[in-house]
GROMACS .gro file of C-alpha atoms in nm:
model
  477
    1MET     CA    1   0.831  12.198  10.687
    2SER     CA    2   1.142  12.032  10.543
    3MET     CA    3   1.440  11.951  10.769
    4PHE     CA    4   1.667  12.137  10.532
    5ASN     CA    5   1.460  12.453  10.572
    6TRP     CA    6   1.458  12.399  10.951
    7PHE     CA    7   1.841  12.402  10.967
    8SER     CA    8   1.862  12.744  10.803
    9LYS     CA    9   1.574  12.885  11.010
   10ASN     CA   10   1.699  12.768  11.352
   11LYS     CA   11   2.061  12.884  11.340
   12ALA     CA   12   2.184  13.047  11.665
   13LYS     CA   13   2.147  13.423  11.675
   14PRO     CA   14   2.467  13.632  11.716
   15GLU     CA   15   2.382  13.747  12.072
   16GLU     CA   16   2.316  13.387  12.184
   17VAL     CA   17   2.648  13.248  12.064
   18THR     CA   18   2.851  13.102  12.351
   19PRO     CA   19   3.120  12.831  12.356
   20GLU     CA   20   2.875  12.586  12.515
   21ALA     CA   21   2.603  12.670  12.258
   22VAL     CA   22   2.849  12.625  11.972
   23LYS     CA   23   2.951  12.280  12.097
   24THR     CA   24   2.587  12.180  12.145
   25GLN     CA   25   2.493  12.307  11.799
   26GLN     CA   26   2.784  12.124  11.634
   27ALA     CA   27   2.696  11.797  11.807
   28LEU     CA   28   2.333  11.830  11.710
   29GLU     CA   29   2.414  11.909  11.344
   30LYS     CA   30   2.659  11.616  11.329
   31THR     CA   31   2.389  11.382  11.457
   32ARG     CA   32   2.133  11.520  11.214
   33THR     CA   33   2.377  11.493  10.922
   34GLY     CA   34   2.442  11.128  11.003
   35PHE     CA   35   2.074  11.056  11.024
   36LEU     CA   36   2.003  11.223  10.690
   37SER     CA   37   2.287  11.025  10.530
   38LYS     CA   38   2.137  10.698  10.660
   39LEU     CA   39   1.793  10.798  10.536
   40SER     CA   40   1.937  10.871  10.190
   41ARG     CA   41   2.103  10.529  10.173
   42LEU     CA   42   1.789  10.351  10.290
   43PHE     CA   43   1.562  10.529  10.042
   44THR     CA   44   1.794  10.561   9.744
   45GLY     CA   45   1.590  10.582   9.425
   46LYS     CA   46   1.270  10.707   9.593
   47ARG     CA   47   1.152  11.060   9.534
   48GLN     CA   48   0.968  11.088   9.868
   49ILE     CA   49   1.069  10.975  10.218
   50ASP     CA   50   0.796  10.852  10.453
   51ALA     CA   51   0.607  11.169  10.557
   52ALA     CA   52   0.530  11.027  10.903
   53PHE     CA   53   0.904  10.998  10.981
   54LEU     CA   54   0.975  11.355  10.873
   55ASP     CA   55   0.677  11.501  11.058
   56GLU     CA   56   0.778  11.333  11.379
   57LEU     CA   57   1.139  11.445  11.340
   58GLU     CA   58   1.047  11.806  11.266
   59GLU     CA   59   0.798  11.818  11.550
   60VAL     CA   60   1.073  11.729  11.801
   61LEU     CA   61   1.356  11.931  11.652
   62LEU     CA   62   1.147  12.245  11.619
   63THR     CA   63   1.111  12.255  11.996
   64SER     CA   64   1.363  12.512  12.114
   65ASP     CA   65   1.454  12.349  12.442
   66VAL     CA   66   1.523  11.999  12.313
   67GLY     CA   67   1.855  11.859  12.405
   68VAL     CA   68   2.107  11.652  12.223
   69GLU     CA   69   2.023  11.334  12.416
   70THR     CA   70   1.652  11.368  12.337
   71THR     CA   71   1.725  11.430  11.969
   72VAL     CA   72   1.956  11.130  11.951
   73GLN     CA   73   1.694  10.912  12.115
   74ILE     CA   74   1.426  11.022  11.868
   75ILE     CA   75   1.660  10.963  11.575
   76GLU     CA   76   1.748  10.614  11.700
   77ASN     CA   77   1.379  10.530  11.726
   78LEU     CA   78   1.324  10.651  11.373
   79GLU     CA   79   1.617  10.444  11.249
   80LYS     CA   80   1.461  10.134  11.403
   81ARG     CA   81   1.133  10.208  11.227
   82VAL     CA   82   1.311  10.264  10.895
   83SER     CA   83   1.500   9.936  10.937
   84LYS     CA   84   1.174   9.757  11.014
   85GLU     CA   85   1.009   9.896  10.701
   86THR     CA   86   1.315   9.789  10.499
   87TYR     CA   87   1.296   9.436  10.636
   88VAL     CA   88   0.927   9.420  10.541
   89SER     CA   89   1.015   9.521  10.181
   90GLN     CA   90   1.289   9.259  10.169
   91ASP     CA   91   1.047   8.993  10.293
   92GLU     CA   92   0.802   9.085  10.016
   93LEU     CA   93   1.075   9.060   9.755
   94HIS     CA   94   1.182   8.722   9.887
   95GLU     CA   95   0.821   8.604   9.872
   96MET     CA   96   0.792   8.713   9.509
   97ARG     CA   97   1.120   8.537   9.427
   98ASP     CA   98   1.006   8.211   9.588
   99LYS     CA   99   0.665   8.227   9.418
  100TYR     CA  100   0.762   8.324   9.062
  101GLY     CA  101   1.135   8.264   9.040
  102ASP     CA  102   1.252   7.985   8.809
  103GLU     CA  103   1.550   7.897   8.595
  104ARG     CA  104   1.637   8.116   8.295
  105ARG     CA  105   1.467   7.991   7.982
  106THR     CA  106   1.685   8.175   7.732
  107ASP     CA  107   2.049   8.127   7.649
  108ILE     CA  108   2.271   8.432   7.632
  109VAL     CA  109   2.551   8.365   7.385
  110TYR     CA  110   2.796   8.577   7.192
  111ALA     CA  111   2.639   8.556   6.846
  112GLY     CA  112   2.549   8.912   6.757
  113SER     CA  113   2.704   8.887   6.410
  114ASP     CA  114   2.459   8.611   6.310
  115LEU     CA  115   2.149   8.824   6.377
  116LYS     CA  116   1.983   8.974   6.070
  117ILE     CA  117   1.694   9.214   6.046
  118GLU     CA  118   1.478   8.960   5.859
  119ASP     CA  119   1.510   8.720   6.155
  120MET     CA  120   1.287   8.955   6.354
  121ILE     CA  121   1.026   9.002   6.078
  122ALA     CA  122   0.738   8.759   6.025
  123ASP     CA  123   0.739   8.578   5.690
  124GLU     CA  124   0.390   8.647   5.553
  125ASP     CA  125   0.222   8.738   5.225
  126VAL     CA  126   0.144   9.102   5.157
  127VAL     CA  127  -0.002   9.302   4.868
  128ILE     CA  128   0.246   9.543   4.708
  129THR     CA  129   0.097   9.831   4.508
  130ILE     CA  130   0.271  10.088   4.288
  131SER     CA  131   0.077  10.384   4.152
  132HIS     CA  132   0.116  10.554   3.814
  133LEU     CA  133   0.293  10.852   3.974
  134GLY     CA  134   0.535  10.626   4.163
  135TYR     CA  135   0.389  10.571   4.512
  136MET     CA  136   0.456  10.231   4.672
  137LYS     CA  137   0.314  10.055   4.978
  138ARG     CA  138   0.243   9.710   5.121
  139THR     CA  139  -0.090   9.597   5.267
  140ASN     CA  140  -0.203   9.287   5.454
  141LEU     CA  141  -0.354   9.040   5.208
  142ALA     CA  142  -0.643   8.967   5.447
  143ASP     CA  143  -0.771   9.324   5.394
  144TYR     CA  144  -0.898   9.224   5.049
  145ARG     CA  145  -1.212   9.013   5.081
  146SER     CA  146  -1.356   8.794   4.807
  147GLN     CA  147  -1.671   8.899   4.616
  148ASN     CA  148  -1.893   8.751   4.346
  149ARG     CA  149  -1.838   8.814   3.976
  150GLY     CA  150  -2.009   9.136   3.868
  151GLY     CA  151  -1.967   9.305   4.207
  152ARG     CA  152  -1.877   9.671   4.230
  153GLY     CA  153  -1.576   9.613   4.456
  154SER     CA  154  -1.457   9.805   4.759
  155LYS     CA  155  -1.234  10.108   4.797
  156GLY     CA  156  -0.878   9.984   4.753
  157THR     CA  157  -0.630  10.271   4.739
  158ALA     CA  158  -0.663  10.646   4.786
  159THR     CA  159  -0.477  10.834   4.513
  160ARG     CA  160  -0.461  11.181   4.370
  161ASP     CA  161  -0.709  11.280   4.101
  162GLU     CA  162  -0.449  11.228   3.828
  163ASP     CA  163  -0.298  10.913   3.983
  164PHE     CA  164  -0.406  10.549   3.980
  165VAL     CA  165  -0.267  10.211   4.083
  166GLU     CA  166  -0.063  10.066   3.797
  167HIS     CA  167   0.100   9.758   3.956
  168MET     CA  168  -0.038   9.526   4.222
  169PHE     CA  169   0.121   9.193   4.316
  170ILE     CA  170   0.168   8.947   4.602
  171ALA     CA  171   0.503   8.898   4.777
  172SER     CA  172   0.645   8.748   5.094
  173THR     CA  173   0.796   8.997   5.339
  174HIS     CA  174   1.137   8.823   5.306
  175ASN     CA  175   1.144   8.833   4.926
  176TYR     CA  176   1.376   9.037   4.711
  177ILE     CA  177   1.176   9.258   4.477
  178LEU     CA  178   1.351   9.348   4.153
  179LEU     CA  179   1.200   9.666   4.011
  180PHE     CA  180   1.245   9.729   3.638
  181THR     CA  181   1.190  10.078   3.500
  182GLU     CA  182   1.062  10.177   3.157
  183LYS     CA  183   1.412  10.292   3.061
  184GLY     CA  184   1.557   9.947   3.131
  185SER     CA  185   1.711   9.994   3.478
  186CYS     CA  186   1.683   9.741   3.761
  187PHE     CA  187   1.667   9.817   4.136
  188TRP     CA  188   1.647   9.592   4.443
  189ILE     CA  189   1.433   9.628   4.756
  190ARG     CA  190   1.325   9.384   5.027
  191ALA     CA  191   0.950   9.349   5.074
  192TYR     CA  192   0.970   9.441   5.443
  193GLU     CA  193   1.144   9.767   5.345
  194VAL     CA  194   0.832   9.881   5.160
  195PRO     CA  195   0.630  10.115   5.386
  196GLU     CA  196   0.322   9.948   5.534
  197GLY     CA  197  -0.019  10.108   5.494
  198ASN     CA  198  -0.390  10.029   5.483
  199LYS     CA  199  -0.608   9.997   5.175
  200GLN     CA  200  -0.686  10.369   5.166
  201SER     CA  201  -0.332  10.508   5.209
  202LYS     CA  202  -0.140  10.616   4.899
  203GLY     CA  203   0.206  10.494   5.007
  204ARG     CA  204   0.549  10.656   4.976
  205ALA     CA  205   0.722  10.794   4.668
  206LEU     CA  206   0.965  10.554   4.504
  207GLN     CA  207   1.227  10.829   4.491
  208ASN     CA  208   1.248  10.795   4.870
  209LEU     CA  209   1.299  10.417   4.850
  210ILE     CA  210   1.528  10.363   4.549
  211SER     CA  211   1.763  10.582   4.347
  212ILE     CA  212   1.532  10.622   4.048
  213SER     CA  213   1.560  10.926   3.822
  214PRO     CA  214   1.268  11.174   3.825
  215ASP     CA  215   1.182  11.113   3.457
  216ASP     CA  216   1.173  10.732   3.495
  217LYS     CA  217   0.910  10.504   3.650
  218VAL     CA  218   0.872  10.139   3.747
  219LYS     CA  219   0.706   9.923   3.481
  220ALA     CA  220   0.771   9.562   3.590
  221PHE     CA  221   0.880   9.358   3.890
  222ILE     CA  222   1.016   9.015   3.988
  223ASN     CA  223   0.977   8.835   4.323
  224ILE     CA  224   1.280   8.624   4.417
  225LYS     CA  225   1.304   8.428   4.741
  226ASN     CA  226   1.683   8.414   4.774
  227LEU     CA  227   1.961   8.563   4.562
  228ASN     CA  228   2.233   8.368   4.746
  229ASP     CA  229   2.137   8.024   4.611
  230GLU     CA  230   2.400   7.957   4.342
  231GLU     CA  231   2.215   7.666   4.184
  232TYR     CA  232   1.891   7.863   4.165
  233ILE     CA  233   2.031   8.179   4.007
  234LYS     CA  234   2.229   7.985   3.744
  235ASN     CA  235   1.937   7.768   3.630
  236ASN     CA  236   1.665   8.034   3.617
  237PHE     CA  237   1.613   8.327   3.386
  238ILE     CA  238   1.443   8.666   3.368
  239ILE     CA  239   1.255   8.744   3.048
  240LEU     CA  240   1.185   9.108   2.962
  241CYS     CA  241   0.931   9.235   2.708
  242THR     CA  242   0.885   9.586   2.569
  243LYS     CA  243   0.582   9.772   2.435
  244ASP     CA  244   0.705   9.728   2.076
  245GLY     CA  245   0.718   9.349   2.112
  246ILE     CA  246   1.093   9.308   2.179
  247ILE     CA  247   1.182   9.017   2.410
  248LYS     CA  248   1.505   8.938   2.597
  249LYS     CA  249   1.622   8.648   2.817
  250THR     CA  250   1.897   8.683   3.083
  251SER     CA  251   2.022   8.456   3.363
  252VAL     CA  252   1.915   8.550   3.718
  253GLU     CA  253   2.284   8.541   3.811
  254ALA     CA  254   2.329   8.871   3.627
  255TYR     CA  255   2.090   9.030   3.879
  256SER     CA  256   2.221   8.860   4.195
  257ARG     CA  257   2.449   9.142   4.316
  258PRO     CA  258   2.231   9.431   4.439
  259ARG     CA  259   2.358   9.785   4.393
  260ALA     CA  260   2.217  10.095   4.555
  261ASN     CA  261   2.218  10.290   4.226
  262GLY     CA  262   2.071  10.003   4.022
  263ILE     CA  263   2.200   9.842   3.702
  264ASN     CA  264   2.115   9.844   3.332
  265ALA     CA  265   1.886   9.546   3.262
  266ILE     CA  266   1.815   9.603   2.891
  267THR     CA  267   1.909   9.852   2.623
  268ILE     CA  268   1.585  10.022   2.521
  269ARG     CA  269   1.551  10.130   2.162
  270GLU     CA  270   1.433  10.479   2.072
  271GLY     CA  271   1.060  10.527   2.122
  272ASP     CA  272   1.020  10.199   2.312
  273VAL     CA  273   0.971  10.130   2.686
  274LEU     CA  274   1.001   9.822   2.903
  275LEU     CA  275   0.664   9.667   2.980
  276GLU     CA  276   0.688   9.322   3.144
  277ALA     CA  277   0.932   9.096   3.332
  278ALA     CA  278   0.889   8.728   3.418
  279LEU     CA  279   1.088   8.463   3.605
  280THR     CA  280   1.132   8.131   3.420
  281ASN     CA  281   1.318   7.800   3.445
  282GLY     CA  282   1.414   7.780   3.078
  283ASN     CA  283   1.136   7.539   2.971
  284ASN     CA  284   0.825   7.757   2.976
  285GLU     CA  285   0.578   7.863   2.709
  286ILE     CA  286   0.571   8.238   2.637
  287MET     CA  287   0.253   8.422   2.539
  288ILE     CA  288   0.257   8.789   2.439
  289ALA     CA  289  -0.074   8.982   2.413
  290THR     CA  290  -0.152   9.306   2.229
  291LYS     CA  291  -0.418   9.566   2.298
  292MET     CA  292  -0.600   9.468   1.977
  293GLY     CA  293  -0.677   9.129   2.130
  294LYS     CA  294  -0.413   8.901   1.976
  295VAL     CA  295  -0.171   8.657   2.141
  296CYS     CA  296   0.148   8.500   2.009
  297ARG     CA  297   0.256   8.172   2.173
  298PHE     CA  298   0.603   8.018   2.130
  299PRO     CA  299   0.848   7.805   2.335
  300GLU     CA  300   1.099   7.980   2.560
  301ALA     CA  301   1.376   7.786   2.387
  302LYS     CA  302   1.321   8.010   2.083
  303VAL     CA  303   1.485   8.293   2.281
  304ARG     CA  304   1.856   8.247   2.355
  305PRO     CA  305   2.011   8.388   2.677
  306MET     CA  306   2.176   8.729   2.637
  307GLY     CA  307   2.381   8.969   2.844
  308ARG     CA  308   2.235   9.254   3.047
  309ASN     CA  309   2.327   9.521   2.794
  310ALA     CA  310   2.166   9.347   2.495
  311SER     CA  311   1.851   9.497   2.344
  312GLY     CA  312   1.671   9.169   2.268
  313VAL     CA  313   1.492   9.018   1.967
  314LYS     CA  314   1.143   9.043   1.816
  315GLY     CA  315   0.875   8.856   2.012
  316ILE     CA  316   0.559   8.946   1.818
  317ASP     CA  317   0.482   9.128   1.494
  318LEU     CA  318   0.263   9.434   1.557
  319ASN     CA  319   0.226   9.545   1.194
  320ASP     CA  320  -0.101   9.366   1.128
  321GLU     CA  321  -0.361   9.627   1.221
  322GLU     CA  322  -0.476   9.869   0.957
  323GLY     CA  323  -0.558  10.224   1.063
  324GLY     CA  324  -0.460  10.175   1.428
  325THR     CA  325  -0.159  10.174   1.657
  326ASN     CA  326  -0.099   9.838   1.817
  327GLU     CA  327   0.121   9.764   2.117
  328VAL     CA  328   0.195   9.490   2.368
  329VAL     CA  329  -0.014   9.497   2.689
  330GLY     CA  330   0.115   9.188   2.868
  331MET     CA  331   0.324   8.872   2.869
  332ILE     CA  332   0.290   8.544   3.060
  333CYS     CA  333   0.528   8.250   3.097
  334ILE     CA  334   0.342   7.920   3.146
  335SER     CA  335   0.499   7.615   3.308
  336ASP     CA  336   0.176   7.431   3.399
  337MET     CA  337  -0.004   7.321   3.082
  338GLN     CA  338  -0.320   7.256   3.288
  339ALA     CA  339  -0.353   7.627   3.361
  340ASN     CA  340  -0.589   7.859   3.173
  341VAL     CA  341  -0.538   8.193   3.003
  342LEU     CA  342  -0.742   8.480   3.149
  343VAL     CA  343  -0.771   8.811   2.964
  344VAL     CA  344  -0.937   9.136   3.078
  345SER     CA  345  -1.047   9.435   2.872
  346GLU     CA  346  -1.038   9.798   2.980
  347LYS     CA  347  -1.417   9.823   3.032
  348GLY     CA  348  -1.441   9.531   3.276
  349TYR     CA  349  -1.497   9.234   3.044
  350GLY     CA  350  -1.291   8.920   3.061
  351LYS     CA  351  -1.283   8.547   3.001
  352ARG     CA  352  -1.096   8.228   3.072
  353SER     CA  353  -0.972   7.997   2.793
  354ASP     CA  354  -0.770   7.676   2.759
  355ILE     CA  355  -0.405   7.707   2.659
  356ASP     CA  356  -0.460   7.452   2.383
  357GLU     CA  357  -0.686   7.705   2.212
  358TYR     CA  358  -0.371   7.899   2.121
  359ARG     CA  359  -0.158   7.722   1.862
  360VAL     CA  360   0.220   7.730   1.895
  361THR     CA  361   0.394   7.957   1.643
  362ASN     CA  362   0.744   8.083   1.589
  363ARG     CA  363   0.881   8.381   1.777
  364GLY     CA  364   0.794   8.701   1.594
  365GLY     CA  365   0.457   8.581   1.456
  366LYS     CA  366   0.140   8.790   1.436
  367GLY     CA  367  -0.053   8.568   1.677
  368VAL     CA  368  -0.417   8.464   1.702
  369LYS     CA  369  -0.725   8.639   1.838
  370THR     CA  370  -0.776   8.597   2.214
  371ILE     CA  371  -1.083   8.820   2.267
  372ASN     CA  372  -1.335   8.982   2.039
  373VAL     CA  373  -1.250   9.352   2.090
  374THR     CA  374  -1.552   9.581   2.046
  375GLU     CA  375  -1.651   9.930   2.154
  376LYS     CA  376  -1.843   9.770   2.441
  377THR     CA  377  -1.544   9.579   2.576
  378GLY     CA  378  -1.266   9.824   2.496
  379ASN     CA  379  -0.909   9.725   2.421
  380LEU     CA  380  -0.728   9.442   2.597
  381VAL     CA  381  -0.542   9.555   2.911
  382GLY     CA  382  -0.419   9.237   3.082
  383ILE     CA  383  -0.339   8.868   3.044
  384LYS     CA  384  -0.277   8.615   3.325
  385SER     CA  385  -0.229   8.239   3.362
  386VAL     CA  386  -0.474   8.108   3.625
  387THR     CA  387  -0.618   7.790   3.781
  388ASP     CA  388  -0.912   7.716   4.012
  389ALA     CA  389  -0.672   7.763   4.304
  390ASN     CA  390  -0.641   8.136   4.226
  391ASP     CA  391  -0.842   8.448   4.298
  392LEU     CA  392  -0.849   8.740   4.057
  393MET     CA  393  -0.790   9.094   4.181
  394ILE     CA  394  -0.885   9.389   3.961
  395ILE     CA  395  -0.832   9.755   4.040
  396THR     CA  396  -0.951  10.054   3.839
  397LYS     CA  397  -0.792  10.392   3.776
  398ASN     CA  398  -1.028  10.544   4.036
  399GLY     CA  399  -0.892  10.306   4.301
  400ILE     CA  400  -1.188  10.061   4.314
  401ALA     CA  401  -1.070   9.704   4.384
  402ILE     CA  402  -1.253   9.371   4.356
  403ARG     CA  403  -1.145   9.017   4.436
  404MET     CA  404  -1.321   8.712   4.292
  405ALA     CA  405  -1.261   8.339   4.267
  406VAL     CA  406  -1.134   8.221   3.929
  407SER     CA  407  -1.341   7.903   3.971
  408ASN     CA  408  -1.654   8.120   3.927
  409LEU     CA  409  -1.548   8.193   3.568
  410ARG     CA  410  -1.626   7.911   3.327
  411VAL     CA  411  -1.386   7.823   3.045
  412MET     CA  412  -1.488   7.982   2.712
  413GLY     CA  413  -1.371   7.980   2.354
  414ARG     CA  414  -1.065   8.173   2.250
  415ALA     CA  415  -1.233   8.438   2.029
  416THR     CA  416  -1.541   8.516   2.243
  417GLN     CA  417  -1.625   8.854   2.390
  418GLY     CA  418  -1.632   8.727   2.749
  419VAL     CA  419  -1.843   8.828   3.049
  420LYS     CA  420  -1.853   9.133   3.273
  421LEU     CA  421  -1.613   9.095   3.566
  422ILE     CA  422  -1.668   9.432   3.736
  423ASN     CA  423  -1.920   9.716   3.702
  424ILE     CA  424  -1.731  10.038   3.635
  425GLN     CA  425  -1.840  10.391   3.557
  426ASP     CA  426  -1.812  10.536   3.208
  427SER     CA  427  -1.524  10.763   3.316
  428ASP     CA  428  -1.334  10.474   3.476
  429SER     CA  429  -1.131  10.186   3.330
  430ILE     CA  430  -0.920   9.890   3.443
  431ALA     CA  431  -0.571   9.986   3.565
  432ALA     CA  432  -0.423   9.661   3.699
  433VAL     CA  433  -0.503   9.290   3.709
  434THR     CA  434  -0.329   9.031   3.926
  435LYS     CA  435  -0.389   8.682   4.065
  436VAL     CA  436  -0.360   8.560   4.425
  437ASP     CA  437  -0.409   8.229   4.606
  438HIS     CA  438  -0.774   8.145   4.670
  439GLU     CA  439  -0.913   8.184   5.023
  440GLU     CA  440  -1.237   8.024   5.139
  441GLU     CA  441  -1.496   8.259   5.291
  442VAL     CA  442  -1.598   8.192   5.651
  443GLU     CA  443  -1.974   8.167   5.707
  444VAL     CA  444  -2.119   8.336   6.015
  445VAL     CA  445  -2.335   8.098   6.220
  446VAL     CA  446  -2.590   8.240   6.468
  447GLU     CA  447  -2.784   7.998   6.694
  448GLY     CA  448  -2.712   7.704   6.467
  449GLU     CA  449  -2.827   7.878   6.146
  450VAL     CA  450  -2.617   8.024   5.870
  451THR     CA  451  -2.671   8.397   5.836
  452PRO     CA  452  -2.767   8.476   5.474
  453GLN     CA  453  -2.557   8.735   5.293
  454THR     CA  454  -2.755   9.041   5.198
  455PRO     CA  455  -2.634   9.227   4.889
  456THR     CA  456  -2.492   9.566   4.979
  457GLU     CA  457  -2.345   9.852   4.784
  458ASP     CA  458  -2.009   9.676   4.791
  459THR     CA  459  -2.152   9.335   4.691
  460PRO     CA  460  -2.445   9.376   4.450
  461ILE     CA  461  -2.612   9.084   4.276
  462ALA     CA  462  -2.403   8.962   3.985
  463GLU     CA  463  -2.531   9.036   3.638
  464LYS     CA  464  -2.624   8.769   3.388
  465PRO     CA  465  -2.322   8.669   3.178
  466ASP     CA  466  -2.289   8.853   2.851
  467GLU     CA  467  -2.163   8.618   2.584
  468GLU     CA  468  -2.226   8.792   2.257
  469ASN     CA  469  -2.034   8.696   1.945
  470THR     CA  470  -1.926   8.358   2.077
  471THR     CA  471  -1.846   8.213   1.735
  472PRO     CA  472  -1.468   8.162   1.703
  473THR     CA  473  -1.296   8.333   1.413
  474ASP     CA  474  -1.014   8.199   1.201
  475ASP     CA  475  -0.657   8.227   1.319
  476ILE     CA  476  -0.459   8.520   1.187
  477ASN     CA  477  -0.142   8.392   1.029
   0.00000   0.00000   0.00000
């Protein structure tokens, strides 16, 4: 029984009230009130007081004939016990302080204004993916393992039936990502602001991340480390390319002041859409590829810098295919002449060629053949500049992804058909191609022996290279 309930239960009855009883009751209640106050101070912050103390107190006070002196004596004894328990707790705290206490290892200073959100975020590489319907996410790069050429890949991204991954690239979490839409707008977002997900998640709609209009979609992107470096933004350029072969060059400084509602990056002509964006230093070689398998190479100096609102100039002539509609499928800017050109067709074929295989022409030329396009290979869908230090990542419209070492692909002639890079179903096709830094596979050793890798459904045995029609054809002037 609680002491508080005991007070209300053991009040003097009306017929027993006498002056002496009133004085005795008042003295007893005063003593009890003092004791309860001391107990509250001693056990502040604890939900329960020692049950043994309360039981002993109630047992004495519930006796009807107890006197004030007896009650006071019991309370004093209890107070001594409480004090003893308190001293024991203090001794334990002092022991902990002497055993683990040391000097403060951190400095507390008034510098709150210098703290930025990126200071608390690890600087690491991630894979950014953007789907055809505008869903964006970032994934840890380690989630994508390397496979042999000809493998079937592993499940990369879960999408809707009518959706597929359209863009996939590597970025540092501290980078600025400039997103260019097909209507020529530019938006900014930090890589760590992109929602994180696993390989199977579909991501978040871009409308929830940037102020993009519902009838527009992202078509290109640029990774920039720092937009506050004056020397960097004045000496580097962003080159834009459209589906109709129009090219434009603008200083990075024009894109160095982020706005929430975006800016106009290029004036798009009627019937055209923005396709590619690349970051250059002003001295690169530009190569533009078309879906019919042709590439036009020319120096970057052939394109003069323009303002943001300019529409650009002709980069490649598309009027060279009879009975078909031609369009640009990709653009690369090459600074390392030791790199190779890698092209991929929509049915999983691709090849790697030397840059010297492509002769330099003027801007606006028709280009030369880069792959022998057949019904078996399908049209060209991607072009990348690669070295042996890169891995190639391919993802299909059904969300199947594969990663392979570029060093496993031998250098071929410019006009060959290439080899099969990925086995895909008849109803599937290549959606996106990107390159990443190469990572060595770690072998599993058991009892001093290397465990052999058994082909599985995800890593079947590679097929024999298919190199039909390897005879180069004449350049198309």
